[in-house]
Coordinates of C-alpha atoms in Angstrom, one line a residue:
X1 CA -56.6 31.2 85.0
X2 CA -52.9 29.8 85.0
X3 CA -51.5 28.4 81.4
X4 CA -48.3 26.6 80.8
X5 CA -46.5 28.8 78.7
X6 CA -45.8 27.1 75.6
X7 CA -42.3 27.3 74.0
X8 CA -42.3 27.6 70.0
X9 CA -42.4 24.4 67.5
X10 CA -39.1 25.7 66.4
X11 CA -37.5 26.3 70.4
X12 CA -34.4 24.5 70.9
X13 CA -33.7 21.3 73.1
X14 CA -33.6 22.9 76.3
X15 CA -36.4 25.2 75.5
X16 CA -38.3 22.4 74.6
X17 CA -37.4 20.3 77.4
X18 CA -38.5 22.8 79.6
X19 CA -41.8 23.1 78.5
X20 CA -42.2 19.6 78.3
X21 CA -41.5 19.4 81.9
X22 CA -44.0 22.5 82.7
X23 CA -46.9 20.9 80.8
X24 CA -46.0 17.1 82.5
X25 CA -45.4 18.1 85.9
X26 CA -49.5 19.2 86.0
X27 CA -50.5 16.5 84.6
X28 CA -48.5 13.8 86.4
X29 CA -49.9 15.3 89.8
X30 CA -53.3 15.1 88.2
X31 CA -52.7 11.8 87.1
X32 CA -51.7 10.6 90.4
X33 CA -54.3 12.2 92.1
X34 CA -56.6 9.8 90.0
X35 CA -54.7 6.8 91.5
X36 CA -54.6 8.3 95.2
X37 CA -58.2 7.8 94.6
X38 CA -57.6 3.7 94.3
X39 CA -55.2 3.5 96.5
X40 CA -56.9 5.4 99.5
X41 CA -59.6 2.7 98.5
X42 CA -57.3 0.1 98.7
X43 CA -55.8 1.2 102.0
X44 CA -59.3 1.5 103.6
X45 CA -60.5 -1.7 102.3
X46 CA -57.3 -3.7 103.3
X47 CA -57.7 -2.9 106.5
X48 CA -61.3 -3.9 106.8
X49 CA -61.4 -7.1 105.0
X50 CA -59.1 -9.3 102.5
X51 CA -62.3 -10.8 100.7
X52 CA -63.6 -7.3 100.0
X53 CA -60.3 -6.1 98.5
X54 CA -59.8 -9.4 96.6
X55 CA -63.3 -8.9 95.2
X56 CA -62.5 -5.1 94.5
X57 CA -59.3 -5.8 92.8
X58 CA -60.8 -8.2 90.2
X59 CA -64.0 -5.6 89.4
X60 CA -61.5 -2.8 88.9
X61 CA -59.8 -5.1 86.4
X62 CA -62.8 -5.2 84.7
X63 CA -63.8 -1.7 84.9
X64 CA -60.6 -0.8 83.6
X65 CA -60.6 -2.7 80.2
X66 CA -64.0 -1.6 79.8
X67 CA -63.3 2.1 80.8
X68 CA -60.1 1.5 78.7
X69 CA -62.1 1.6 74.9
X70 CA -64.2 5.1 76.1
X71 CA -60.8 6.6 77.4
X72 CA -59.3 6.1 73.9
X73 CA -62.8 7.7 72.4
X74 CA -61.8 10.4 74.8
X75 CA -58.0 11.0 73.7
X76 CA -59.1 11.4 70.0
X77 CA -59.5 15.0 71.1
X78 CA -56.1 14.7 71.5
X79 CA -54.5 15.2 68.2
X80 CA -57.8 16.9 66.9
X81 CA -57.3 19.9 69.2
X82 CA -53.9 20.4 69.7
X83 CA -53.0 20.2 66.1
X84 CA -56.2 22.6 65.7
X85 CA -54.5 25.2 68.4
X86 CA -50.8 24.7 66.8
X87 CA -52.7 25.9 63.4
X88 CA -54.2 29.1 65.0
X89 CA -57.7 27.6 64.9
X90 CA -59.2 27.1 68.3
X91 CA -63.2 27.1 67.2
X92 CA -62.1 23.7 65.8
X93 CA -60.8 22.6 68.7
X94 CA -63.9 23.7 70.5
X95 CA -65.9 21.7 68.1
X96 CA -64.1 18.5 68.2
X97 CA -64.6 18.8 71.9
X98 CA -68.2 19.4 71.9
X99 CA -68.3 15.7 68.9
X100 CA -65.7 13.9 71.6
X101 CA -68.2 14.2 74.3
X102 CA -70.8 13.1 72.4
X103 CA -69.4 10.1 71.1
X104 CA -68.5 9.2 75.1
X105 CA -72.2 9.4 75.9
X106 CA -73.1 7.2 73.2
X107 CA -70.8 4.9 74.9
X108 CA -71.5 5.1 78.3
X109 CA -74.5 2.8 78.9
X110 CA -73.1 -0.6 76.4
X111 CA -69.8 -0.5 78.6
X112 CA -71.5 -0.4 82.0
X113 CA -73.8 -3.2 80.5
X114 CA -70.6 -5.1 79.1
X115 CA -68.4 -5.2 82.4
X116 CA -71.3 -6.5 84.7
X117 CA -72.1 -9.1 81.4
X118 CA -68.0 -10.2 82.3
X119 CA -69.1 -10.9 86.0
X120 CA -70.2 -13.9 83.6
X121 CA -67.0 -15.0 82.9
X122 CA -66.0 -15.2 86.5
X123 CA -66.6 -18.3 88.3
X124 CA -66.6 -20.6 84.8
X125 CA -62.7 -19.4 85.1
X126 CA -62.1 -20.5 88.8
X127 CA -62.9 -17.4 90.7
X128 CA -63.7 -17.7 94.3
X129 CA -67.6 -17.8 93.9
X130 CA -67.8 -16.4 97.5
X131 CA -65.8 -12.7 95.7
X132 CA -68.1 -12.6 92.8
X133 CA -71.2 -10.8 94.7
X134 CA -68.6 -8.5 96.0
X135 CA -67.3 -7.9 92.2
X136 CA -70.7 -7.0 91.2
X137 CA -71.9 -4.4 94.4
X138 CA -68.7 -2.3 93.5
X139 CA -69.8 -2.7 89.7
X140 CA -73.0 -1.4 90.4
X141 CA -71.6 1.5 92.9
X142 CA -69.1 2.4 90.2
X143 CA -71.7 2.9 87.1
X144 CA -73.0 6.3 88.2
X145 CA -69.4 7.8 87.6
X146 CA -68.5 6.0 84.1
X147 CA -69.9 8.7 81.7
X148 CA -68.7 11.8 84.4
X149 CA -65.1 10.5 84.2
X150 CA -64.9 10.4 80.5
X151 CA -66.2 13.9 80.4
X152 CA -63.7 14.6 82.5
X153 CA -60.9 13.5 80.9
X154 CA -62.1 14.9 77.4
X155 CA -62.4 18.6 78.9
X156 CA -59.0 18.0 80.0
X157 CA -57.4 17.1 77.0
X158 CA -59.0 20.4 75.8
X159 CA -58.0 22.3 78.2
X160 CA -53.7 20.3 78.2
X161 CA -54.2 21.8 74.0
X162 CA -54.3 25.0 75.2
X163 CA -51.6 24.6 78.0
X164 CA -54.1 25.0 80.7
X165 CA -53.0 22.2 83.2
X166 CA -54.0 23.3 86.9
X167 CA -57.9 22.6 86.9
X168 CA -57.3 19.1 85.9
X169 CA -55.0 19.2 89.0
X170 CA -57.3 21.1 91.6
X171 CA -60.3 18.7 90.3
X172 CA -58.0 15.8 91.2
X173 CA -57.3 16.9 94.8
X174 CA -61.0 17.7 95.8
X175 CA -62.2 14.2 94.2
X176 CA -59.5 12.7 96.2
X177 CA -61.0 14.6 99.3
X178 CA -64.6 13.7 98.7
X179 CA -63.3 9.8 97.8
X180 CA -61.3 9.5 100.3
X181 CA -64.3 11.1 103.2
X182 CA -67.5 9.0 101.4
X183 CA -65.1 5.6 100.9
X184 CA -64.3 5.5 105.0
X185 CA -68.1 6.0 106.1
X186 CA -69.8 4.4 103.5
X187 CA -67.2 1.3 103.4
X188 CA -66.8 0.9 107.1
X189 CA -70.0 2.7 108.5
X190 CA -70.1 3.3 112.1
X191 CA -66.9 1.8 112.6
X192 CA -65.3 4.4 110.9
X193 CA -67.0 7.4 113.0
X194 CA -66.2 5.4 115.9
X195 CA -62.5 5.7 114.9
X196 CA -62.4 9.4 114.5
X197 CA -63.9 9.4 117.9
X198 CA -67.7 10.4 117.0
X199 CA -71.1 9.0 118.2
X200 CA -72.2 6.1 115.6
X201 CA -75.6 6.8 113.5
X202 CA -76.7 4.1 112.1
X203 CA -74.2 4.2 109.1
X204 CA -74.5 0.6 107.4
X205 CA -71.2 -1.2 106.3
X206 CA -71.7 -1.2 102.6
X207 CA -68.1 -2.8 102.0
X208 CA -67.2 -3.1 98.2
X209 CA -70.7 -0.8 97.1
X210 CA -69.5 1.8 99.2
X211 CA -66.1 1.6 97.7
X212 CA -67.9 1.9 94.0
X213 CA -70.2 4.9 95.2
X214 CA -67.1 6.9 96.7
X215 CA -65.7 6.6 93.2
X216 CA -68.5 7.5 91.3
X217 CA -68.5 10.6 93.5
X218 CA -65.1 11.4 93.2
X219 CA -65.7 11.4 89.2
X220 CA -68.4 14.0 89.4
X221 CA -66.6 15.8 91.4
X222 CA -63.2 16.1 88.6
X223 CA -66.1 16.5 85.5
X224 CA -67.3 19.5 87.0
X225 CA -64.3 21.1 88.1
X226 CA -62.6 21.1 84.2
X227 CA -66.2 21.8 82.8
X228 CA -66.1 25.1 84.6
X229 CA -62.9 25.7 83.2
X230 CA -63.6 24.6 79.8
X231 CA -66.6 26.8 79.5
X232 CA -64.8 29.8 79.8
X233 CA -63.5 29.1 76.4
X234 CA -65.1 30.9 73.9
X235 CA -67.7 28.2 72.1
X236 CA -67.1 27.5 68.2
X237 CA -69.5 29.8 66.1
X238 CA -71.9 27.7 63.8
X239 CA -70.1 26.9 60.9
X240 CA -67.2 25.2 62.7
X241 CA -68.5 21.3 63.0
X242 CA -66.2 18.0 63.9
X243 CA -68.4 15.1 63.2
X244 CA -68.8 12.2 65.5
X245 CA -68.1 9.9 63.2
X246 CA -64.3 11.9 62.9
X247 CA -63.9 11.3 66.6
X248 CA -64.7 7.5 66.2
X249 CA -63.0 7.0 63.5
X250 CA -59.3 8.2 65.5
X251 CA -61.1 7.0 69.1
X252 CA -61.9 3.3 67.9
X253 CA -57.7 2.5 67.0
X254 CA -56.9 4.6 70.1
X255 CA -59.2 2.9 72.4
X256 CA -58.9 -0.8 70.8
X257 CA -55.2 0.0 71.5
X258 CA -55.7 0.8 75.5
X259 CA -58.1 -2.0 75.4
X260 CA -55.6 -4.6 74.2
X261 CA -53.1 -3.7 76.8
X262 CA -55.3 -3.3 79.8
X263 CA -57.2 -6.3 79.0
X264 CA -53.8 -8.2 79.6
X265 CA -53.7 -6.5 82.6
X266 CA -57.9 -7.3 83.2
X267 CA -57.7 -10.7 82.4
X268 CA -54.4 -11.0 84.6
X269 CA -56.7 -9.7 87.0
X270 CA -59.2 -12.4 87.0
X271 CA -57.2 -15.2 86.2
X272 CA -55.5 -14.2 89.5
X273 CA -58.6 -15.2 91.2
X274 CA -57.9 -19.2 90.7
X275 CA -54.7 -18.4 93.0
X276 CA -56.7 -17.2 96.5
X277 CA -57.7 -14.4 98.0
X278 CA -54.0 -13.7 99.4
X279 CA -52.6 -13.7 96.2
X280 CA -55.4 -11.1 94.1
X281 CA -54.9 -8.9 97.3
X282 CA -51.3 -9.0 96.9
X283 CA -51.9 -8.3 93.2
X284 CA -54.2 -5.4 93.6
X285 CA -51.5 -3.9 96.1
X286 CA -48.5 -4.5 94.0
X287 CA -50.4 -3.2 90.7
X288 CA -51.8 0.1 92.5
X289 CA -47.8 1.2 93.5
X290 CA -47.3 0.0 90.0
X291 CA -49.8 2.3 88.4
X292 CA -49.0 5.4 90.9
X293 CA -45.4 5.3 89.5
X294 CA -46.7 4.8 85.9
X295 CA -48.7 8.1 85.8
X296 CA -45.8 10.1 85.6
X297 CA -45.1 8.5 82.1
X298 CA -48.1 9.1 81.9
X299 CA -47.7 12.8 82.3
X300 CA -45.3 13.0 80.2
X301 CA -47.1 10.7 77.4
X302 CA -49.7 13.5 77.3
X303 CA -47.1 16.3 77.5
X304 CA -45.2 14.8 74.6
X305 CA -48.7 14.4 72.7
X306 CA -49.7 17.9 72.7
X307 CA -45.9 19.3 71.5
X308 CA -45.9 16.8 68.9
X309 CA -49.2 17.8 68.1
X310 CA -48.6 21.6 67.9
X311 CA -45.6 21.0 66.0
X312 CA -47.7 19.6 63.2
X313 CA -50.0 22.0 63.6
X314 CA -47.6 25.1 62.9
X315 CA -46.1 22.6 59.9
X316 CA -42.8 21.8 61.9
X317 CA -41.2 18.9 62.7
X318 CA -42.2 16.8 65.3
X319 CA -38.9 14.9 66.1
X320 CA -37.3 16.4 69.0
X321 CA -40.3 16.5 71.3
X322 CA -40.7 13.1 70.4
X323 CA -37.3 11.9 71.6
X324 CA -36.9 14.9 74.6
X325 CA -40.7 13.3 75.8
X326 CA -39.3 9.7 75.8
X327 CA -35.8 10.6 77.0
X328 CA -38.0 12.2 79.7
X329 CA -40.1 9.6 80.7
X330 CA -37.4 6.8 81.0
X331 CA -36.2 9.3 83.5
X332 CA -39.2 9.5 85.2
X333 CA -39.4 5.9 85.5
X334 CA -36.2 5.1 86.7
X335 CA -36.7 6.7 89.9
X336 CA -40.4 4.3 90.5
X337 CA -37.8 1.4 89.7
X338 CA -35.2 2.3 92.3
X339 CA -38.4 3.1 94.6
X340 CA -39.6 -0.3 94.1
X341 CA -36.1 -2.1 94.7
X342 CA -35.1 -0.6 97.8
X343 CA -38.0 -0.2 99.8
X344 CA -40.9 -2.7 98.6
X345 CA -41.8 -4.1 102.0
X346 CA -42.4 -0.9 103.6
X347 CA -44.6 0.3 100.2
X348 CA -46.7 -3.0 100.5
X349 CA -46.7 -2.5 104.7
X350 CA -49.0 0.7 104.0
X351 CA -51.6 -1.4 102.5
X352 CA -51.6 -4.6 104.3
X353 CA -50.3 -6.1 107.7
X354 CA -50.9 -9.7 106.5
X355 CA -48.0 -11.4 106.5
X356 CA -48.8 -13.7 103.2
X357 CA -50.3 -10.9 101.2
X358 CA -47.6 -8.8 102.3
X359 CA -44.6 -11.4 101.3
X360 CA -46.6 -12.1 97.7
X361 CA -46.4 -8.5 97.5
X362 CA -42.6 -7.9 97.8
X363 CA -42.2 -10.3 95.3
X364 CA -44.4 -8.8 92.6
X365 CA -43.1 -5.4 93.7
X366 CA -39.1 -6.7 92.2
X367 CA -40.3 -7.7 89.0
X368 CA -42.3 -4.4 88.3
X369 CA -38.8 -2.5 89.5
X370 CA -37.6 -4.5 86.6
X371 CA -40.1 -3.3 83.6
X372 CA -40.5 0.3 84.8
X373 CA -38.3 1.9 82.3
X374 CA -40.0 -0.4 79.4
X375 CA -43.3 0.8 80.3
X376 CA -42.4 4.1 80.9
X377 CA -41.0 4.2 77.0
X378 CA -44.0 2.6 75.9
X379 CA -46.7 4.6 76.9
X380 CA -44.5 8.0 75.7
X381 CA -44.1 7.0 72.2
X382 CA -47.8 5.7 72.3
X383 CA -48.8 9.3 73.2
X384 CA -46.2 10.8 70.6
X385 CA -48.3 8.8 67.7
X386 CA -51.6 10.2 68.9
X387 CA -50.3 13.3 68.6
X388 CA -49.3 12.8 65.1
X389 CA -52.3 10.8 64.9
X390 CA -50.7 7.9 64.2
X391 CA -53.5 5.8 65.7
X392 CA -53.5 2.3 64.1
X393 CA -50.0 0.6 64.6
X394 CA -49.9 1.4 68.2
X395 CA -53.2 -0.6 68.1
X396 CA -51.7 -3.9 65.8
X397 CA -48.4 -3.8 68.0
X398 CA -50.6 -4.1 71.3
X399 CA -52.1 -7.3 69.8
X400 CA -49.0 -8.4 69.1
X401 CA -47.2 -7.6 72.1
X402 CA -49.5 -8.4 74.9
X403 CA -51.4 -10.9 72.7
X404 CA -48.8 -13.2 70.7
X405 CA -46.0 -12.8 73.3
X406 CA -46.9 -11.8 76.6
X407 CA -50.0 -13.7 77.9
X408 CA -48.9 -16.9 76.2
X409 CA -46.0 -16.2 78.6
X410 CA -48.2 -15.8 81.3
X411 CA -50.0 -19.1 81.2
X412 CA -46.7 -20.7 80.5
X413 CA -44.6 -19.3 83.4
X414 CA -47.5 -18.8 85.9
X415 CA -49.8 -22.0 85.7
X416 CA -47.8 -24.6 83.4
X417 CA -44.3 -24.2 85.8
X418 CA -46.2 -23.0 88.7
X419 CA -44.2 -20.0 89.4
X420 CA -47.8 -18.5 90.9
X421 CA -48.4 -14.5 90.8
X422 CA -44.6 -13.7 90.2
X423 CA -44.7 -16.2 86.9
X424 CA -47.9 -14.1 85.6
X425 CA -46.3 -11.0 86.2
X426 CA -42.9 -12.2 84.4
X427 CA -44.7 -12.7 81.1
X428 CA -46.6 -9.2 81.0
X429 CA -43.8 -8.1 81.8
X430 CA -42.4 -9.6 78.5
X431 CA -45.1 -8.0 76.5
X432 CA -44.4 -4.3 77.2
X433 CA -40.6 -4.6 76.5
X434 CA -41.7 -6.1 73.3
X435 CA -44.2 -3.3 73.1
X436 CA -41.6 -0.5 73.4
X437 CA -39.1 -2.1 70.6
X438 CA -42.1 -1.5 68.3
X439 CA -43.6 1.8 69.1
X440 CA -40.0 3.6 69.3
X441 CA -38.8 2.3 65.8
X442 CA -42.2 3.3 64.5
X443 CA -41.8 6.8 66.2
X444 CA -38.4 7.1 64.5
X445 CA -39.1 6.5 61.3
X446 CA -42.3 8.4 61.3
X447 CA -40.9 11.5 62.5
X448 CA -37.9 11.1 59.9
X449 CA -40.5 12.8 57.3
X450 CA -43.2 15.5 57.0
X451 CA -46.5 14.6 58.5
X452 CA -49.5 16.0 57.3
X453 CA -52.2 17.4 59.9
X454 CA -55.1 14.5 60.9
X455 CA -58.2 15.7 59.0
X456 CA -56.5 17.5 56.0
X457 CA -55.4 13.9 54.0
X458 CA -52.8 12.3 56.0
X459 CA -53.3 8.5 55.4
X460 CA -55.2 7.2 58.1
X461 CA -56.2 10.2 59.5
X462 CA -59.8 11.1 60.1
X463 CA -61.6 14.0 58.4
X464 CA -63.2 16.5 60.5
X465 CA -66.3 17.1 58.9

């Protein structure tokens, strides 16, 4: 069983560093592996039809904001366990694993109910009527896999507390294999069998269902990979408990906080919809290179979460891991803006060989060169907080970010001057450099004092019992 060796609260800089890198570089491949997943979708898709990827792109918006609230329910275990492991008490961390599932179930069914209840929402807006039955078959293919991924990514954050990074990773390449297999035949049917050269067999195109049942599969498949590994852990004995309600109580702020920013990003997504099916294809493109490069902040947000988080633990101070993770993932993200600047054509070429989708594209592709290092910070000092469980402001500076300065933006730039796609883009983009002002001065002044463990009085944190 391989473990990331973890360096001592106390290490210095480059000691630190180091093990930052060790725990992110796992969990950024993981991460990506997840969003291989959509974009071998996209790729398949895009070939086979614009309407089905137009109608694909706007249900994955939806899925996302939705999946968004259970993902923060599931990242409560993140403070909860690693501060448990830096104190030397790993039953606890069991427990709160065992509560953070449950709480996900409870969740599972209202959120699958909620996104098709948004499918509502569509056409009253000025989506396409002709994409909405498409938005709803992958919907109803994606439902299967909603509780399965959470699960998944709550045995992971267990098993990133204990420096254990490589099933997550392993899990991510065989879903990506079992995706990327059940997304060509069930998408494309015989069509795809005849391209690899094989007798057809009746296979039915199931187009944008197919798309959702590959990734339902695919979720299965990464639950049950880091369950295996999880179970190996020695379970908490009976008198270790970490109630449900604890897990809610730092989930809600953590997932209203993911929820507020994706839903930007979800309603982007739909409102996108009034522009043609060109345009959302070009979107969905342009924001799955986007999100690729974004998951290795990503990795290093939940690198930088789990140091922090063993640093209070142990009763030391969190500060450098704090600014090492976000020196480190500005770093990261600098090389996915310089990707993005000098070869965007050729990135969106992979997905799409029409020529408008692929222009709309380019152009989408040089503003999100432009707030790659913004996002990047955000989403590290985001992940610092949980680890101190600092849960709440990273919620209220969302709001205010995404809510009271970007999508006002939006509208403005994308509908009321016209400036299409690239106008709705430009005002997001507003919102997470806004964003990152606010969550690094909050990091900086939270770290310049002691910080009590979450559970144990801090203000605002949750108790465990």
């Amino acid at each position: 069983m391989s473990r990331t060796s973890l360096a001592p609260s106390g290490a210095d800089a480059g000691a630190e560093l180091r093990t930052l890198a060790r725990l992110a570089l796992p969990i950024t491949l993981a991460q990506l592996g997840l969003v291989s997943m959509g974009l071998v979708d996209t790729a398949i898709i895009g070939r086979a039809s614009v309407q089905d990827l137009a109608a694909i792109g706007i249900a994955r918006s939806i899925m996302f904001a939705v999946t968004s609230f259970g993902m923060g329910v599931a990242f409560a275990l993140e403070p909860l366990a690693s501060q448990a492991i830096g104190a030397g008490q790993p039953a606890q961390a069991w427990a709160a694993l065992r509560s953070t599932l449950r709480a996900c179930a409870l969740l599972s069914l209202p959120s699958v109910a909620l996104s098709f209840a948004a499918t509502l929402l569509l056409e009253p807006i000025g989506v396409e009527a002709a994409l909405i039955p498409g938005v709803r078959a992958y919907l109803l293919g994606h439902a299967p896999g909603f509780f399965p991924f959470l699960a998944h990514l709550a045995y992971r954050t267990f098993l990133q507390a204990h420096g254990e990074t490589r099933p997550a990773l392993v899990a991510s390449v065989a879903a990506n294999v079992v995706n990327a297999a059940l997304c060509g035949l069930l998408v494309r049917g015989d069509d795809m069998l005849a391209w690899l050269r094989l007798p057809p067999v009746g296979l039915p195109r199931l187009g944008a269902l197919g798309a959702g049942l590959a990734t339902s599969a695919g979720s299965l498949v990464l639950a049950a990979v880091v369950l295996r590994a999880a179970r190996r852990r020695t379970s908490a004995p009976p008198r270790e408990r970490v109630a449900t309600g604890a897990v809610f109580r730092l989930g809600v702020p953590i997932g209203l906080h993911l929820l507020v920013g994706s839903g930007a990003f979800a309603v982007l997504g739909m409102i996108v919809g009034r522009l043609g099916a060109a345009t959302v294809s070009a979107h969905q493109i342009a924001l799955g290179l986007a999100s690729f490069t974004f998951m290795g902040a990503l990795g290093v947000a939940g690198a930088t979460s789990v140091r922090v988080g063993h640093a209070i633990g142990a009763g030391a101070p969190p500060r450098r891991p704090a600014l090492l993770g976000l020196a480190l993932g500005a770093s990261v993200m600098t090389c996915g803006a310089l990707l993005f600047a000098l070869a965007p054509r050729r990135l969106v070429g992979l997905f799409t060989s029409d020529a408008e989708v692929l222009n709309i594209g380019v152009q989408l592709l040089h503003v999100a060169a432009l707030f790659q290092l913004f996002d990047g910070v955000q989403v590290v000092a985001a992940g610092a907080l949980r680890g101190a469980g600092d849960v709440r402001f990273p919620f209220l500076a969302n709001i205010a970010s995404h809510w009271l300065v970007g999508f006002p933006l939006t509208l403005l730039l994308g509908f009321a001057l016209s400036l299409g796609a690239q106008g709705l883009w430009w005002g997001l983009t507003t919102g997470l450099v806004t964003n990152s002002v606010l969550l690094v001065v909050r990091l900086l002044r939270l770290t310049g004092g002691k910080i009590v463990r979450v559970g144990v009085g801090a203000a605002g944190a949750a108790p465990l019992a």
